[in-house]
XYZ file of C-alpha atoms in Angstrom:
303
model
C 0.147 -0.065 -0.477
C 1.648 3.284 -1.279
C 2.082 5.843 1.887
C -0.216 8.117 0.139
C -3.226 6.053 -0.469
C -2.453 4.862 3.580
C -2.395 8.706 4.903
C -5.671 9.322 2.434
C -7.942 6.366 4.330
C -6.200 7.749 8.225
C -7.555 11.401 7.014
C -10.495 10.090 5.694
C -11.121 8.853 9.200
C -11.278 11.915 11.040
C -14.935 12.564 11.872
C -15.308 9.113 12.891
C -12.041 9.026 15.115
C -13.081 12.315 16.433
C -16.636 11.266 17.196
C -16.134 7.532 18.627
C -12.842 6.045 18.583
C -11.081 8.971 20.425
C -13.570 7.803 23.870
C -12.644 4.335 22.933
C -8.943 4.895 22.921
C -9.281 7.155 26.110
C -11.791 4.902 27.771
C -9.184 1.989 27.289
C -6.245 3.878 28.919
C -4.210 3.012 32.082
C -6.569 2.729 34.155
C -8.329 -1.345 35.211
C -10.797 -3.166 33.679
C -13.925 -2.882 35.263
C -17.767 -3.774 34.515
C -18.200 -0.108 34.083
C -15.360 -0.764 30.930
C -17.689 -3.217 29.176
C -20.718 -1.117 29.044
C -19.077 1.720 28.220
C -17.207 -0.410 25.182
C -20.523 -1.927 23.941
C -22.062 1.902 23.887
C -19.423 3.776 22.012
C -18.306 0.666 19.501
C -22.728 0.343 18.762
C -22.281 4.462 18.157
C -19.752 4.103 15.614
C -22.285 1.597 13.704
C -20.084 -1.297 13.872
C -23.761 -2.680 14.930
C -25.170 -4.713 17.810
C -24.219 -8.024 16.310
C -20.959 -7.541 15.339
C -20.505 -5.312 18.401
C -21.610 -8.307 20.749
C -19.280 -10.651 18.914
C -16.252 -7.619 19.993
C -17.396 -7.679 23.107
C -17.928 -11.347 23.820
C -14.348 -12.083 21.931
C -12.366 -9.506 24.451
C -14.249 -10.313 27.862
C -12.722 -14.298 26.957
C -9.357 -13.051 26.198
C -9.506 -10.830 29.815
C -10.055 -13.990 31.426
C -8.024 -16.127 29.110
C -5.075 -13.606 29.080
C -5.719 -12.104 32.744
C -6.019 -8.954 31.429
C -6.587 -6.109 34.295
C -5.295 -3.013 32.664
C -7.707 -1.224 30.024
C -4.607 -0.626 28.029
C -3.799 -4.164 27.505
C -7.578 -4.494 26.461
C -7.274 -1.788 23.790
C -4.338 -3.675 22.266
C -6.708 -6.780 22.073
C -9.179 -4.567 20.492
C -7.108 -3.593 18.143
C -6.268 -7.056 17.247
C -9.873 -8.424 17.014
C -10.658 -5.383 15.122
C -8.052 -5.867 12.033
C -9.282 -10.102 12.593
C -12.322 -8.916 11.244
C -10.344 -7.418 7.774
C -8.599 -10.317 6.327
C -7.275 -9.165 3.253
C -9.085 -9.246 0.222
C -7.756 -11.265 -2.996
C -6.521 -9.643 -5.961
C -9.281 -8.136 -7.888
C -10.400 -11.076 -11.268
C -8.479 -8.324 -13.445
C -6.636 -8.789 -16.365
C -5.402 -11.151 -19.053
C -8.112 -11.366 -20.727
C -9.169 -9.510 -24.122
C -12.152 -7.350 -22.020
C -12.943 -7.263 -18.399
C -16.139 -6.279 -17.266
C -17.048 -4.662 -14.296
C -20.509 -4.116 -12.734
C -21.519 -1.545 -10.452
C -24.346 -1.710 -8.172
C -25.833 0.487 -5.754
C -28.635 2.446 -4.700
C -29.467 5.774 -6.378
C -27.177 8.854 -4.030
C -25.134 6.667 -2.788
C -22.145 7.726 -5.055
C -22.463 5.187 -7.509
C -21.452 7.190 -10.749
C -18.669 9.042 -9.133
C -16.890 6.008 -8.265
C -17.653 4.673 -11.112
C -15.757 7.733 -12.690
C -12.928 7.452 -9.897
C -12.195 3.617 -10.637
C -12.113 4.507 -14.661
C -9.838 7.448 -13.690
C -7.869 5.108 -11.649
C -7.238 2.105 -14.351
C -7.170 4.623 -17.397
C -4.089 6.259 -15.428
C -2.486 2.396 -14.971
C -2.749 2.329 -18.740
C -5.662 -0.192 -19.359
C -8.524 1.602 -22.553
C -12.082 2.246 -20.536
C -15.533 2.077 -21.775
C -18.484 3.115 -20.138
C -21.580 1.886 -20.782
C -24.226 3.619 -19.115
C -27.063 1.165 -18.381
C -28.674 3.132 -15.801
C -31.201 4.185 -18.045
C -34.646 5.034 -16.168
C -32.717 7.841 -14.721
C -31.605 10.830 -17.066
C -29.408 12.285 -14.634
C -27.366 9.417 -13.986
C -26.695 8.768 -18.164
C -25.728 12.563 -18.225
C -23.281 12.619 -15.005
C -21.761 9.724 -16.452
C -21.355 11.351 -20.161
C -19.638 14.509 -18.730
C -17.550 12.099 -16.571
C -16.502 10.189 -19.398
C -15.531 13.404 -21.126
C -13.585 14.480 -18.159
C -11.315 11.473 -18.030
C -10.648 11.138 -21.182
C -12.560 7.727 -21.956
C -15.527 6.445 -24.672
C -19.041 5.881 -23.151
C -21.725 4.227 -24.962
C -25.266 4.933 -23.677
C -28.534 4.335 -24.626
C -32.562 6.350 -24.954
C -33.618 6.916 -21.710
C -36.660 4.059 -20.354
C -34.458 1.776 -22.235
C -33.463 -1.718 -21.932
C -30.190 -1.353 -20.062
C -29.460 -4.898 -21.655
C -28.847 -3.830 -25.038
C -26.980 -0.524 -23.694
C -24.395 -3.366 -22.034
C -24.817 -5.594 -25.280
C -23.917 -2.248 -27.705
C -21.682 -1.769 -24.954
C -19.404 -4.812 -25.504
C -19.643 -5.207 -29.148
C -17.613 -1.502 -28.955
C -14.955 -2.235 -26.453
C -14.506 -5.429 -28.931
C -14.488 -3.592 -32.283
C -12.581 -0.404 -30.668
C -9.936 -2.539 -28.917
C -11.752 -1.322 -25.431
C -9.865 -3.408 -22.802
C -12.328 -2.881 -19.683
C -15.953 -1.935 -19.287
C -17.383 -0.748 -16.685
C -21.205 -0.839 -16.289
C -23.454 1.845 -14.266
C -26.727 0.153 -13.912
C -30.001 1.180 -12.148
C -30.180 2.313 -8.578
C -33.519 2.930 -7.737
C -34.327 2.069 -4.200
C -33.884 -1.692 -3.255
C -37.036 -2.734 -2.015
C -38.321 -2.307 -5.883
C -38.715 -5.933 -7.263
C -38.678 -4.652 -10.852
C -35.018 -2.955 -10.413
C -33.656 -6.789 -9.139
C -35.189 -7.963 -11.642
C -33.022 -5.411 -14.287
C -29.798 -5.941 -12.343
C -30.274 -9.850 -12.919
C -31.120 -9.358 -17.089
C -27.576 -7.252 -17.550
C -25.518 -9.708 -15.302
C -27.103 -12.310 -17.821
C -26.218 -10.059 -20.734
C -22.838 -10.225 -19.833
C -22.319 -14.025 -19.262
C -23.643 -14.737 -22.643
C -21.240 -12.027 -24.340
C -17.791 -12.983 -22.896
C -16.587 -15.831 -20.845
C -16.839 -15.797 -17.166
C -18.414 -12.370 -17.198
C -19.145 -9.875 -15.196
C -15.551 -10.576 -13.847
C -16.881 -8.021 -10.707
C -19.622 -6.859 -9.241
C -18.799 -3.909 -6.963
C -21.277 -2.712 -4.406
C -21.243 0.835 -3.775
C -22.366 2.180 -0.371
C -22.444 5.181 0.880
C -20.708 5.336 4.517
C -22.729 7.952 5.783
C -26.095 5.518 5.728
C -24.407 3.432 8.613
C -25.971 -0.274 8.918
C -29.165 0.813 6.911
C -27.033 0.090 3.647
C -26.512 -3.698 5.301
C -29.965 -4.331 4.865
C -29.473 -3.050 1.296
C -26.522 -4.627 0.415
C -28.001 -8.216 1.435
C -30.926 -7.344 -1.489
C -28.358 -6.629 -4.235
C -25.730 -9.483 -3.144
C -29.443 -11.690 -3.162
C -30.051 -10.580 -6.974
C -26.396 -10.454 -8.646
C -23.281 -12.127 -7.612
C -21.267 -9.170 -5.685
C -17.397 -9.615 -5.574
C -16.825 -6.635 -3.851
C -17.734 -3.094 -1.674
C -16.929 0.246 -2.477
C -17.366 2.491 -0.198
C -18.166 5.810 -0.599
C -17.675 9.244 1.160
C -16.100 7.884 4.151
C -14.500 11.128 4.667
C -18.023 12.337 5.496
C -19.428 10.421 8.059
C -18.434 9.356 11.608
C -20.192 6.030 10.760
C -16.698 4.249 9.645
C -17.207 1.238 12.434
C -20.016 -0.106 9.633
C -16.339 -1.931 8.076
C -16.499 -3.911 10.562
C -20.472 -5.116 10.112
C -19.740 -5.213 6.066
C -16.722 -7.635 6.558
C -18.469 -9.933 9.064
C -22.348 -10.001 8.354
C -21.457 -9.667 4.371
C -18.413 -11.825 4.078
C -17.614 -8.842 1.583
C -14.164 -7.164 0.613
C -13.922 -4.109 0.689
C -12.041 -3.099 -2.225
C -12.010 0.420 -2.571
C -13.079 3.846 0.008
C -13.962 6.739 -1.017
C -11.279 10.109 0.575
C -12.524 12.840 -0.766
C -14.097 14.622 -3.980
C -11.588 14.662 -6.322
C -11.020 11.976 -9.045
C -8.013 11.110 -7.114
C -9.365 10.130 -4.262
C -10.177 6.366 -4.394
C -8.182 4.138 -2.167
C -7.889 0.634 -2.445
C -8.871 -0.356 1.264
C -5.744 -1.371 3.668
C -6.826 -3.124 6.467
C -3.571 -2.061 8.859
C -4.165 1.748 7.371
C -7.428 1.665 8.480
C -7.112 0.321 12.327
C -4.581 2.679 12.499
C -6.309 5.819 11.525
C -8.968 4.959 14.244
C -6.771 4.877 16.790
C -3.987 7.143 15.871
């Protein structure tokens, strides 16, 4: 992990650190561990949006370690907490990208999650790495989404394929894949519809888009990234579960991490959804997208 990316992750956690984890560090200072320590720790973790289930798991683990390792000082408990938090964030396997004529990446998520901006950041990142990009504007039900993606494509300098408003998203994906082959583009990023996850038709459309990709390229889509708005905290987990049921989500892009004090939701995503966090949004510019680094994340919570 480049030093710059690690620093950007730590900096993006300023609100989460100041609002909650600085108080956790203060609680787990030089004092002795008491019953009140456990109650306050539990309260603070829930406030950080670690989630009730994951918080109870962590506190149970720490109580067990406290007994097994005879932890009496809160300072030692803080070390154990760091270790337990880190254990919830195993390193992700490499992205399943590269080594083929075209990589196809589906990007899913509800409207307002930061999906379109995250696509722009991914395209910018991969173009700088030497890839030739093509964007598929398959969120045809929302004119603003198509227009926004078109603006980003022009700004970054990558191709885009779009269809008529309200048109068939699958047809846009088909056209985009044909265009990528004819133009020699090696990576296609597909923006998908993002209406509320409770609407069955949305999930049905996502499944159709996935099938179009499957039929037109071997083993496609090669990655399906779910964009989650970090500012929504635990509410995002129910959304994520619906998307997981509809399509084969392979990883998470956590947008707007710098704008929230709910950064603790990372642990709930990793434990309850069993999904790797691939990237985090650390600011508003195109460069503000960092590959997720578990060690930098833990350090950023407590520094």
